[in-house]
Coordinates of N, CA, C and O and ligand atoms in Angstrom, one line a residue:
X500 N -28.7 -9.1 -248.2 CA -29.7 -8.6 -249.2 C -30.4 -7.3 -248.8 O -31.4 -7.0 -249.4
X501 N -29.8 -6.6 -247.8 CA -30.4 -5.3 -247.5 C -30.2 -4.3 -248.6 O -29.3 -4.4 -249.3
X502 N -31.1 -3.4 -248.7 CA -31.0 -2.4 -249.8 C -29.7 -1.5 -249.6 O -29.0 -1.3 -250.6
X503 N -29.5 -1.1 -248.5 CA -28.3 -0.2 -248.2 C -28.0 -0.3 -246.7 O -28.9 -0.4 -245.9
X504 N -26.7 -0.3 -246.4 CA -26.4 -0.5 -245.0 C -26.9 0.8 -244.2 O -26.9 1.9 -244.8
X505 N -27.3 0.6 -243.0 CA -27.8 1.7 -242.3 C -26.7 2.8 -241.9 O -25.6 2.4 -241.9
X506 N -27.2 4.0 -241.8 CA -26.3 5.1 -241.4 C -26.7 5.7 -240.1 O -27.9 5.9 -239.9
X507 N -25.8 5.9 -239.2 CA -26.1 6.4 -237.9 C -25.3 7.7 -237.6 O -24.1 7.8 -237.9
X508 N -26.0 8.6 -236.9 CA -25.3 9.9 -236.6 C -24.7 9.8 -235.2 O -25.4 9.4 -234.2
X509 N -23.5 10.0 -235.1 CA -22.7 10.0 -233.8 C -22.3 11.4 -233.5 O -21.6 12.0 -234.3
X510 N -22.7 11.9 -232.3 CA -22.3 13.3 -231.9 C -21.2 13.3 -230.8 O -21.4 12.6 -229.8
X511 N -20.2 14.0 -231.1 CA -19.1 14.2 -230.0 C -19.5 15.3 -229.1 O -19.8 16.4 -229.6
X512 N -19.4 15.1 -227.8 CA -19.6 16.1 -226.8 C -18.4 16.2 -225.9 O -17.6 15.3 -225.8
X513 N -18.2 17.4 -225.3 CA -17.1 17.5 -224.4 C -16.5 18.9 -224.4 O -16.7 19.7 -225.4
X514 N -15.8 19.3 -223.4 CA -15.2 20.6 -223.3 C -14.2 20.9 -224.4 O -13.7 20.0 -225.0
X515 N -14.0 22.2 -224.7 CA -13.0 22.5 -225.7 C -11.6 22.0 -225.3 O -11.3 22.0 -224.1
X516 N -10.8 21.5 -226.2 CA -9.5 21.1 -225.9 C -9.3 19.7 -225.5 O -8.1 19.3 -225.2
X517 N -10.3 18.9 -225.3 CA -10.2 17.5 -224.8 C -9.7 16.6 -225.9 O -9.3 15.5 -225.6
X518 N -9.9 17.0 -227.2 CA -9.4 16.1 -228.2 C -10.5 15.6 -229.2 O -10.2 14.6 -229.9
X519 N -11.6 16.2 -229.2 CA -12.7 15.7 -230.1 C -12.3 15.8 -231.5 O -12.5 14.8 -232.3
X520 N -11.8 16.9 -232.0 CA -11.4 17.0 -233.4 C -10.3 16.1 -233.8 O -10.3 15.5 -234.8
X521 N -9.3 15.9 -232.8 CA -8.2 15.0 -233.1 C -8.8 13.5 -233.3 O -8.3 12.8 -234.1
X522 N -9.7 13.1 -232.4 CA -10.3 11.8 -232.5 C -11.1 11.6 -233.8 O -10.9 10.6 -234.5
X523 N -11.8 12.6 -234.2 CA -12.7 12.5 -235.4 C -11.8 12.5 -236.7 O -12.1 11.8 -237.6
X524 N -10.7 13.2 -236.6 CA -9.7 13.3 -237.7 C -9.1 11.9 -237.9 O -8.9 11.4 -239.1
X525 N -8.8 11.2 -236.8 CA -8.3 9.8 -237.0 C -9.4 8.9 -237.5 O -9.1 8.0 -238.3
X526 N -10.6 9.1 -237.0 CA -11.7 8.3 -237.6 C -11.8 8.5 -239.1 O -12.0 7.5 -239.8
X527 N -11.8 9.7 -239.5 CA -12.0 10.0 -240.9 C -10.8 9.5 -241.8 O -11.0 9.1 -242.9
X528 N -9.7 9.5 -241.2 CA -8.5 9.1 -242.0 C -8.0 10.2 -242.9 O -8.8 11.0 -243.4
X529 N -6.7 10.2 -243.1 CA -6.1 11.3 -243.9 C -6.5 11.2 -245.3 O -6.8 12.2 -246.0
X530 N -6.6 10.0 -245.8 CA -6.9 9.7 -247.3 C -8.3 10.0 -247.6 O -8.6 10.8 -248.4
X531 N -9.2 9.3 -246.9 CA -10.6 9.2 -247.3 C -11.4 10.3 -246.6 O -12.7 10.2 -246.6
X532 N -10.8 11.2 -245.9 CA -11.6 12.2 -245.2 C -12.6 12.9 -246.0 O -12.3 13.3 -247.1
X533 N -13.7 13.0 -245.6 CA -14.8 13.7 -246.3 C -15.4 14.7 -245.4 O -16.1 14.4 -244.5
X534 N -15.1 15.9 -245.7 CA -15.6 17.0 -244.9 C -16.9 17.6 -245.6 O -16.8 18.1 -246.7
X535 N -18.0 17.4 -244.9 CA -19.2 18.0 -245.4 C -19.5 19.3 -244.7 O -19.6 19.3 -243.5
X536 N -19.7 20.3 -245.4 CA -20.1 21.6 -244.8 C -21.6 21.7 -244.7 O -22.2 21.8 -245.7
X537 N -22.1 21.6 -243.5 CA -23.5 21.7 -243.4 C -23.8 22.9 -242.4 O -23.6 22.7 -241.2
X538 N -24.1 24.0 -242.9 CA -24.3 25.2 -242.1 C -23.1 25.4 -241.2 O -23.1 25.7 -240.0
X539 N -21.9 25.2 -241.8 CA -20.7 25.5 -241.1 C -20.3 24.4 -240.1 O -19.4 24.6 -239.3
X540 N -21.0 23.3 -240.2 CA -20.7 22.2 -239.2 C -19.9 21.1 -239.9 O -19.9 20.9 -241.1
X541 N -19.1 20.4 -239.1 CA -18.2 19.4 -239.6 C -18.8 18.0 -239.3 O -19.1 17.7 -238.2
X542 N -18.9 17.3 -240.4 CA -19.4 15.9 -240.3 C -18.5 15.0 -241.2 O -18.1 15.3 -242.3
X543 N -18.2 13.8 -240.6 CA -17.3 12.9 -241.3 C -18.0 11.6 -241.4 O -18.5 11.0 -240.4
X544 N -18.0 11.0 -242.6 CA -18.7 9.8 -242.9 C -17.8 8.7 -243.2 O -16.9 8.9 -244.0
X545 N -18.0 7.5 -242.6 CA -17.1 6.4 -243.0 C -17.9 5.1 -242.7 O -18.6 5.0 -241.7
X546 N -17.7 4.1 -243.6 CA -18.3 2.8 -243.4 C -17.3 1.9 -242.8 O -16.2 1.7 -243.3
X547 N -17.6 1.3 -241.6 CA -16.8 0.4 -240.9 C -17.3 -1.0 -241.0 O -18.5 -1.2 -241.0
X548 N -16.4 -1.9 -241.2 CA -16.7 -3.3 -241.1 C -16.4 -3.8 -239.7 O -15.2 -3.9 -239.3
X549 N -17.4 -4.2 -238.9 CA -17.2 -4.6 -237.6 C -17.9 -6.0 -237.4 O -19.1 -6.1 -237.8
X550 N -17.2 -7.0 -237.0 CA -17.7 -8.4 -236.9 C -18.4 -8.8 -238.2 O -19.4 -9.4 -238.2
X551 N -17.7 -8.5 -239.3 CA -18.1 -8.9 -240.6 C -19.3 -8.2 -241.2 O -19.8 -8.6 -242.3
X552 N -19.7 -7.2 -240.6 CA -20.9 -6.5 -241.1 C -20.6 -5.0 -241.2 O -19.9 -4.4 -240.4
X553 N -21.1 -4.4 -242.3 CA -20.8 -2.9 -242.5 C -21.8 -2.0 -241.9 O -23.0 -2.3 -241.9
X554 N -21.3 -1.0 -241.3 CA -22.2 0.1 -240.7 C -21.6 1.4 -241.0 O -20.3 1.6 -240.9
X555 N -22.4 2.4 -241.5 CA -21.9 3.7 -241.8 C -22.2 4.6 -240.7 O -23.3 4.7 -240.2
X556 N -21.1 5.3 -240.2 CA -21.3 6.3 -239.1 C -21.0 7.7 -239.8 O -20.1 7.9 -240.5
X557 N -21.9 8.6 -239.4 CA -21.7 10.0 -239.7 C -21.4 10.7 -238.4 O -22.2 10.8 -237.5
X558 N -20.1 11.1 -238.2 CA -19.6 11.6 -237.0 C -19.7 13.1 -237.0 O -19.1 13.7 -237.9
X559 N -20.4 13.7 -236.1 CA -20.6 15.2 -236.1 C -19.7 15.8 -234.9 O -19.9 15.5 -233.8
X560 N -18.8 16.7 -235.4 CA -18.0 17.4 -234.4 C -18.4 18.8 -234.4 O -17.8 19.7 -235.0
X561 N -19.6 19.0 -233.7 CA -20.3 20.3 -233.8 C -20.6 20.9 -232.5 O -21.2 22.0 -232.4
X562 N -20.1 20.3 -231.4 CA -20.4 20.8 -230.1 C -19.6 22.1 -229.8 O -18.4 22.1 -230.1
X563 N -20.3 23.0 -229.2 CA -19.6 24.3 -228.9 C -19.7 24.6 -227.4 O -20.7 24.3 -226.8
X564 N -18.7 25.3 -226.9 CA -18.8 25.7 -225.5 C -20.0 26.6 -225.3 O -20.4 27.3 -226.2
X565 N -20.5 26.6 -224.1 CA -21.6 27.4 -223.7 C -21.3 28.9 -223.9 O -20.2 29.3 -223.4
X566 N -22.2 29.6 -224.5 CA -22.0 31.1 -224.6 C -23.3 31.7 -224.2 O -24.4 31.1 -224.4
X567 N -23.2 32.9 -223.7 CA -24.3 33.6 -223.1 C -25.6 33.4 -223.9 O -26.0 34.1 -224.8
X568 N -26.4 32.4 -223.5 CA -27.8 32.2 -223.9 C -27.9 31.9 -225.4 O -28.5 30.9 -225.8
X569 N -27.4 32.7 -226.2 CA -27.6 32.7 -227.7 C -27.4 31.3 -228.3 O -28.1 30.9 -229.2
X570 N -26.4 30.6 -227.8 CA -26.0 29.3 -228.4 C -26.8 28.2 -227.9 O -26.6 27.1 -228.4
X571 N -27.7 28.4 -227.0 CA -28.4 27.2 -226.4 C -29.3 26.4 -227.3 O -29.4 25.2 -227.2
X572 N -29.8 27.1 -228.4 CA -30.7 26.4 -229.3 C -29.8 25.4 -230.1 O -30.2 24.2 -230.3
X573 N -28.6 25.8 -230.5 CA -27.7 24.9 -231.2 C -27.3 23.8 -230.4 O -27.2 22.6 -230.8
X574 N -27.0 24.0 -229.1 CA -26.6 23.0 -228.2 C -27.7 21.9 -228.0 O -27.5 20.7 -228.0
X575 N -28.9 22.4 -227.8 CA -30.0 21.5 -227.6 C -30.3 20.7 -228.8 O -30.7 19.5 -228.7
X576 N -30.1 21.3 -230.0 CA -30.2 20.5 -231.2 C -29.2 19.4 -231.3 O -29.5 18.3 -231.7
X577 N -28.0 19.7 -230.8 CA -26.9 18.6 -230.8 C -27.4 17.4 -229.9 O -27.2 16.3 -230.3
X578 N -28.1 17.7 -228.9 CA -28.6 16.7 -227.9 C -29.7 15.9 -228.5 O -30.1 14.8 -228.0
X579 N -30.3 16.5 -229.6 CA -31.5 15.8 -230.2 C -31.1 14.9 -231.4 O -31.8 14.0 -231.7
X580 N -30.1 15.3 -232.2 CA -29.9 14.7 -233.5 C -29.1 13.4 -233.5 O -29.1 12.7 -234.5
X581 N -28.4 13.1 -232.3 CA -27.6 11.9 -232.4 C -28.3 10.6 -232.2 O -29.3 10.5 -231.5
X582 N -27.8 9.6 -232.9 CA -28.3 8.2 -232.7 C -27.4 7.5 -231.6 O -27.7 6.5 -231.1
X583 N -26.2 8.2 -231.4 CA -25.3 7.7 -230.4 C -24.4 8.9 -230.0 O -24.3 9.9 -230.8
X584 N -23.8 8.9 -228.8 CA -23.0 10.0 -228.3 C -21.7 9.5 -227.8 O -21.6 8.4 -227.1
X585 N -20.7 10.3 -228.1 CA -19.3 10.1 -227.5 C -19.0 11.3 -226.7 O -18.9 12.4 -227.2
X586 N -18.9 11.1 -225.3 CA -18.7 12.2 -224.4 C -17.2 12.1 -224.0 O -16.8 11.1 -223.4
X587 N -16.4 13.1 -224.4 CA -15.0 13.1 -224.3 C -14.5 14.0 -223.1 O -15.0 15.1 -223.0
X588 N -13.6 13.5 -222.3 CA -12.9 14.4 -221.4 C -11.4 14.1 -221.5 O -11.0 13.1 -222.2
X589 N -10.6 15.0 -220.9 CA -9.2 14.7 -220.9 C -8.8 14.2 -219.5 O -9.2 14.8 -218.5
X590 N -8.0 13.2 -219.5 CA -7.6 12.6 -218.2 C -6.6 13.6 -217.5 O -6.3 13.4 -216.3
X591 N -6.2 14.6 -218.2 CA -5.3 15.6 -217.6 C -6.1 16.9 -217.1 O -5.5 17.8 -216.7
X592 N -7.4 16.8 -217.2 CA -8.2 18.0 -216.9 C -9.5 17.6 -216.1 O -10.5 17.1 -216.7
X593 N -9.4 17.7 -214.8 CA -10.5 17.2 -213.9 C -11.8 18.0 -214.3 O -12.9 17.5 -214.2
X594 N -11.7 19.3 -214.6 CA -12.8 20.1 -215.0 C -13.6 19.5 -216.1 O -14.8 19.4 -216.2
X595 N -12.8 18.9 -217.1 CA -13.5 18.4 -218.3 C -14.2 17.0 -217.9 O -15.2 16.7 -218.5
X596 N -13.7 16.4 -216.9 CA -14.3 15.1 -216.4 C -15.6 15.5 -215.7 O -16.7 14.8 -215.9
X597 N -15.6 16.6 -214.9 CA -16.9 17.0 -214.3 C -17.9 17.5 -215.4 O -19.1 17.2 -215.2
X598 N -17.4 18.1 -216.4 CA -18.3 18.5 -217.5 C -18.9 17.3 -218.2 O -20.1 17.4 -218.6
X599 N -18.2 16.2 -218.3 CA -18.7 15.0 -218.9 C -19.9 14.5 -218.2 O -20.9 14.1 -218.8
X600 N -19.8 14.5 -216.8 CA -21.0 14.1 -216.0 C -22.2 15.0 -216.3 O -23.3 14.5 -216.4
X601 N -21.9 16.3 -216.3 CA -23.0 17.2 -216.5 C -23.6 17.0 -217.9 O -24.8 17.1 -218.0
X602 N -22.8 16.7 -218.9 CA -23.3 16.5 -220.3 C -24.2 15.2 -220.3 O -25.2 15.2 -221.0
X603 N -23.8 14.2 -219.5 CA -24.5 13.0 -219.5 C -25.9 13.2 -218.9 O -26.9 12.7 -219.3
X604 N -26.0 14.1 -217.9 CA -27.2 14.5 -217.2 C -28.1 15.3 -218.2 O -29.3 15.0 -218.3
X605 N -27.5 16.2 -218.9 CA -28.2 17.0 -219.9 C -28.8 16.1 -221.0 O -29.9 16.3 -221.5
X606 N -28.0 15.1 -221.4 CA -28.4 14.2 -222.5 C -29.6 13.4 -222.0 O -30.6 13.2 -222.8
X607 N -29.5 12.9 -220.8 CA -30.6 12.0 -220.3 C -31.9 12.9 -220.2 O -33.0 12.4 -220.5
X608 N -31.7 14.1 -219.8 CA -32.9 15.0 -219.7 C -33.5 15.3 -221.1 O -34.7 15.2 -221.3
X609 N -32.6 15.5 -222.1 CA -33.1 15.8 -223.4 C -33.7 14.6 -224.1 O -34.6 14.7 -225.0
X610 N -33.3 13.4 -223.8 CA -33.7 12.2 -224.5 C -34.3 11.1 -223.5 O -34.0 9.9 -223.6
X611 N -35.1 11.6 -222.6 CA -35.6 10.8 -221.5 C -36.0 9.4 -221.7 O -35.4 8.5 -221.1
X612 N -36.9 9.2 -222.7 CA -37.5 7.8 -222.8 C -36.6 6.9 -223.6 O -36.8 5.7 -223.8
X613 N -35.5 7.5 -224.2 CA -34.8 6.7 -225.2 C -33.5 6.0 -224.6 O -32.9 6.6 -223.7
X614 N -33.2 4.9 -225.1 CA -32.0 4.2 -224.7 C -30.9 4.4 -225.8 O -30.7 3.6 -226.7
X615 N -30.2 5.5 -225.7 CA -29.2 5.9 -226.7 C -27.9 5.4 -226.2 O -27.5 5.6 -225.1
X616 N -27.1 4.8 -227.2 CA -25.7 4.4 -226.8 C -24.9 5.7 -226.5 O -24.9 6.6 -227.2
X617 N -24.2 5.6 -225.3 CA -23.3 6.6 -224.9 C -21.9 6.0 -224.5 O -21.9 5.0 -223.8
X618 N -20.9 6.6 -225.1 CA -19.5 6.1 -224.7 C -18.8 7.2 -224.0 O -18.7 8.3 -224.6
X619 N -18.3 7.0 -222.8 CA -17.5 8.0 -222.1 C -16.1 7.7 -222.4 O -15.6 6.6 -222.3
X620 N -15.4 8.8 -222.9 CA -14.0 8.6 -223.4 C -13.0 9.5 -222.5 O -13.2 10.7 -222.5
X621 N -12.0 8.8 -221.9 CA -10.9 9.6 -221.3 C -9.8 9.6 -222.2 O -9.1 8.6 -222.5
X622 N -9.5 10.8 -222.8 CA -8.5 10.9 -223.9 C -7.2 11.5 -223.3 O -7.2 12.0 -222.1
X623 N -6.2 11.4 -224.0 CA -4.8 11.9 -223.7 C -4.1 11.0 -222.7 O -3.3 11.5 -221.8
X624 N -4.2 9.7 -222.8 CA -3.6 8.8 -221.9 C -2.0 8.8 -222.0 O -1.3 8.4 -221.2
X625 N -1.6 9.4 -223.1 CA -0.1 9.5 -223.3 C 0.5 10.5 -222.3 O 1.7 10.4 -222.0
X626 N -0.3 11.4 -221.8 CA 0.2 12.4 -220.9 C 0.2 11.9 -219.5 O -0.5 12.4 -218.6
X627 N 1.0 10.8 -219.3 CA 1.0 10.1 -218.0 C 1.2 10.9 -216.8 O 0.5 10.8 -215.8
X628 N 2.2 11.8 -216.9 CA 2.6 12.6 -215.7 C 1.6 13.7 -215.4 O 1.7 14.3 -214.3
X629 N 0.7 14.0 -216.3 CA -0.3 15.1 -216.1 C -1.7 14.5 -215.7 O -2.6 15.3 -215.6
X630 N -1.7 13.2 -215.5 CA -3.0 12.6 -215.2 C -3.7 13.2 -213.9 O -3.1 13.2 -212.9
X631 N -4.9 13.6 -214.1 CA -5.7 14.1 -212.9 C -6.9 13.2 -212.6 O -7.5 13.4 -211.6
X632 N -7.3 12.4 -213.6 CA -8.4 11.5 -213.4 C -8.0 10.0 -213.6 O -7.5 9.7 -214.7
X633 N -8.1 9.2 -212.6 CA -7.7 7.8 -212.7 C -8.6 7.0 -213.6 O -9.8 7.4 -213.8
X634 N -8.1 5.9 -214.0 CA -8.9 5.0 -214.9 C -10.1 4.4 -214.1 O -11.2 4.3 -214.6
X635 N -9.8 4.2 -212.8 CA -10.9 3.7 -211.9 C -12.0 4.7 -211.8 O -13.2 4.4 -211.8
X636 N -11.7 6.0 -211.6 CA -12.7 7.0 -211.6 C -13.5 7.1 -212.8 O -14.8 7.3 -212.8
X637 N -12.9 7.0 -214.0 CA -13.6 7.0 -215.3 C -14.5 5.9 -215.4 O -15.7 6.0 -215.7
X638 N -14.0 4.7 -215.0 CA -14.8 3.5 -215.1 C -16.1 3.6 -214.2 O -17.2 3.2 -214.5
X639 N -15.8 4.1 -212.9 CA -16.9 4.2 -211.9 C -17.9 5.2 -212.4 O -19.2 5.0 -212.3
X640 N -17.5 6.3 -213.0 CA -18.4 7.3 -213.5 C -19.3 6.7 -214.6 O -20.5 6.9 -214.7
X641 N -18.7 5.9 -215.5 CA -19.4 5.3 -216.6 C -20.5 4.3 -216.0 O -21.6 4.3 -216.6
X642 N -20.1 3.6 -215.0 CA -21.0 2.7 -214.4 C -22.2 3.4 -213.8 O -23.4 3.0 -214.0
X643 N -22.0 4.5 -213.1 CA -23.0 5.3 -212.5 C -24.0 5.8 -213.5 O -25.2 5.8 -213.4
X644 N -23.4 6.3 -214.6 CA -24.2 7.0 -215.7 C -24.6 6.0 -216.8 O -25.1 6.4 -217.8
X645 N -24.4 4.7 -216.5 CA -24.8 3.7 -217.5 C -24.4 3.9 -218.9 O -25.2 4.0 -219.8
X646 N -23.1 4.1 -219.1 CA -22.5 4.1 -220.4 C -21.3 3.3 -220.5 O -20.7 2.8 -219.5
X647 N -20.8 3.1 -221.7 CA -19.6 2.4 -221.9 C -18.4 3.3 -221.7 O -18.5 4.5 -221.7
X648 N -17.2 2.7 -221.4 CA -16.0 3.5 -221.1 C -14.8 3.0 -221.8 O -14.6 1.8 -222.0
X649 N -14.0 4.0 -222.3 CA -12.7 3.6 -222.9 C -11.8 4.8 -222.7 O -12.2 5.9 -222.7
X650 N -10.5 4.5 -222.5 CA -9.5 5.5 -222.5 C -8.7 5.5 -223.9 O -8.5 4.4 -224.4
X651 N -8.4 6.6 -224.4 CA -7.8 6.7 -225.7 C -6.6 7.7 -225.6 O -6.5 8.5 -224.7
X652 N -5.7 7.6 -226.6 CA -4.8 8.7 -226.9 C -4.8 9.0 -228.4 O -4.4 8.1 -229.2
X653 N -5.4 10.1 -228.7 CA -5.4 10.5 -230.2 C -3.9 10.7 -230.6 O -3.6 10.4 -231.8
X654 N -3.1 11.2 -229.7 CA -1.7 11.5 -230.1 C -1.0 10.2 -230.5 O -0.2 10.2 -231.5
X655 N -1.2 9.1 -229.8 CA -0.6 7.8 -230.1 C -1.4 6.9 -230.9 O -1.1 5.8 -231.2
X656 N -2.6 7.4 -231.3 CA -3.6 6.6 -232.1 C -3.9 5.3 -231.3 O -4.1 4.3 -231.9
X657 N -4.0 5.4 -230.0 CA -4.3 4.3 -229.2 C -5.8 4.2 -228.8 O -6.3 5.2 -228.3
X658 N -6.4 3.0 -229.1 CA -7.8 2.7 -228.8 C -8.8 3.6 -229.6 O -10.0 3.5 -229.3
X659 N -8.4 4.3 -230.6 CA -9.3 5.1 -231.4 C -10.2 4.3 -232.3 O -11.4 4.5 -232.3
X660 N -9.6 3.3 -233.0 CA -10.4 2.4 -233.8 C -11.4 1.6 -232.9 O -12.5 1.5 -233.3
X661 N -10.8 1.2 -231.8 CA -11.7 0.4 -230.8 C -12.9 1.3 -230.3 O -14.0 0.7 -230.1
X662 N -12.6 2.6 -230.1 CA -13.7 3.5 -229.7 C -14.9 3.4 -230.7 O -16.0 3.2 -230.4
X663 N -14.5 3.6 -232.0 CA -15.6 3.7 -233.0 C -16.2 2.3 -233.3 O -17.4 2.3 -233.6
X664 N -15.4 1.3 -233.2 CA -16.0 -0.1 -233.3 C -17.0 -0.3 -232.1 O -18.1 -0.9 -232.3
X665 N -16.6 0.2 -231.0 CA -17.5 0.1 -229.8 C -18.8 0.8 -230.0 O -19.9 0.3 -229.6
X666 N -18.7 2.0 -230.6 CA -20.0 2.7 -231.0 C -20.9 1.9 -231.8 O -22.1 1.8 -231.6
X667 N -20.3 1.3 -232.9 CA -21.1 0.4 -233.8 C -21.7 -0.7 -233.0 O -22.9 -1.0 -233.2
X668 N -21.0 -1.4 -232.1 CA -21.5 -2.5 -231.4 C -22.6 -2.1 -230.5 O -23.6 -2.8 -230.3
X669 N -22.5 -0.9 -229.8 CA -23.5 -0.4 -228.9 C -24.8 -0.1 -229.7 O -25.9 -0.3 -229.2
X670 N -24.6 0.5 -230.9 CA -25.8 0.8 -231.8 C -26.5 -0.5 -232.1 O -27.7 -0.7 -232.0
X671 N -25.7 -1.6 -232.5 CA -26.3 -2.8 -233.0 C -27.0 -3.5 -231.8 O -28.1 -4.2 -232.0
X672 N -26.5 -3.4 -230.6 CA -27.1 -4.1 -229.4 C -28.6 -3.6 -229.2 O -29.4 -4.3 -228.8
X673 N -28.8 -2.3 -229.6 CA -30.1 -1.7 -229.3 C -31.0 -1.9 -230.5 O -32.2 -1.5 -230.4
X674 N -30.5 -2.3 -231.6 CA -31.2 -2.5 -232.8 C -32.2 -3.7 -232.7 O -33.1 -3.8 -233.5
X675 N -31.9 -4.6 -231.8 CA -32.6 -5.8 -231.7 C -32.1 -6.8 -232.6 O -31.5 -6.5 -233.6
X676 N -32.4 -8.1 -232.4 CA -31.9 -9.1 -233.3 C -30.4 -9.2 -233.2 O -29.8 -8.9 -232.2
X677 N -29.8 -9.4 -234.3 CA -28.3 -9.6 -234.3 C -27.6 -8.2 -234.4 O -27.9 -7.4 -235.1
Ligands
GDP445 P1 -11.3 19.7 -229.2 O1 -11.4 21.2 -228.9 O2 -12.0 18.9 -228.2 O3 -11.7 19.4 -230.6 O4 -9.8 19.3 -229.1 P2 -8.6 19.2 -230.2 O5 -8.8 17.9 -231.0 O6 -8.6 20.4 -231.0 O7 -7.3 19.0 -229.3 C1 -6.9 20.1 -228.4 C2 -5.4 20.0 -228.2 O8 -5.1 18.7 -227.5 C3 -4.6 19.9 -229.5 O9 -3.4 20.7 -229.3 C4 -4.4 18.5 -229.7 O10 -3.2 18.3 -230.5 C5 -4.2 18.0 -228.3 N1 -4.6 16.6 -228.2 C6 -5.7 16.0 -228.6 N2 -5.7 14.7 -228.3 C7 -4.5 14.4 -227.6 C8 -3.9 13.3 -227.0 O11 -4.4 12.1 -227.0 N3 -2.7 13.4 -226.4 C9 -2.1 14.7 -226.4 N4 -0.8 14.7 -225.8 N5 -2.6 15.8 -227.0 C10 -3.8 15.7 -227.5

C-alpha cells in the first residue's frame, strides 16, 4: 500500500574502458532503454522485482577520467549524489584494479559518516587468457574495503542481472526493517 516504490540513484565509477557503459546498457535493456539527457549525462531508469518487491534504480554512467583540475567539481558531485555505488575494474587491467581501491578511498572520504552500499565489480571474465587480477585478489580487496564483490562479463551477459539485484539487496539491507 505504499504510495510509490522508492527510487535510488546508483553511480558507476571506474577507469575508462573497464565496461561501465556496456554493463549499464545491459541493465537498461535494448527494448526499454530510456536515455535521459541531464546536462549531457547518461541516466538509465528501470524497475526491478527482487525477492517479490519492486525497486526502481536510476543508474548514472557519468564518471569521467581525471583531467587537469577543471573536472574535479564534477567528479566530487558524482561522489555525493549516489545512494549506492558500483566500482568497476577490468580483470585484464591491474591499473584499473588499483584505481578501484583509490576510488573506494575517495568515496569513503567524501561520504564519511554514511553507510553507503558499494559493490566492487571485476568485469571482462570472458577474457580468461588476459587475466591480470585473480578472483581471490578481488574478493580480498572487497573484504578490506568493506564492500560486496562480484565478477561479471558484459560480453557474455554473465552475472550482470545478479549485479544489479545485489545492488537492490544492499540498499534494502540499510533501509532497516525488511
Ligand atoms: P567504459 O569506458 O567503462 O564505459 O567501458 P565500455 O563499456 O565503453 O567498454 C570498453 C570496451 O570494452 C568496449 O570495447 C567494450 O566492448 C569492451 N567490453 C566491455 N565489457 C566487456 C566484457 O565483459 N568482455 C569483453 N571481452 N569486452 C568488454
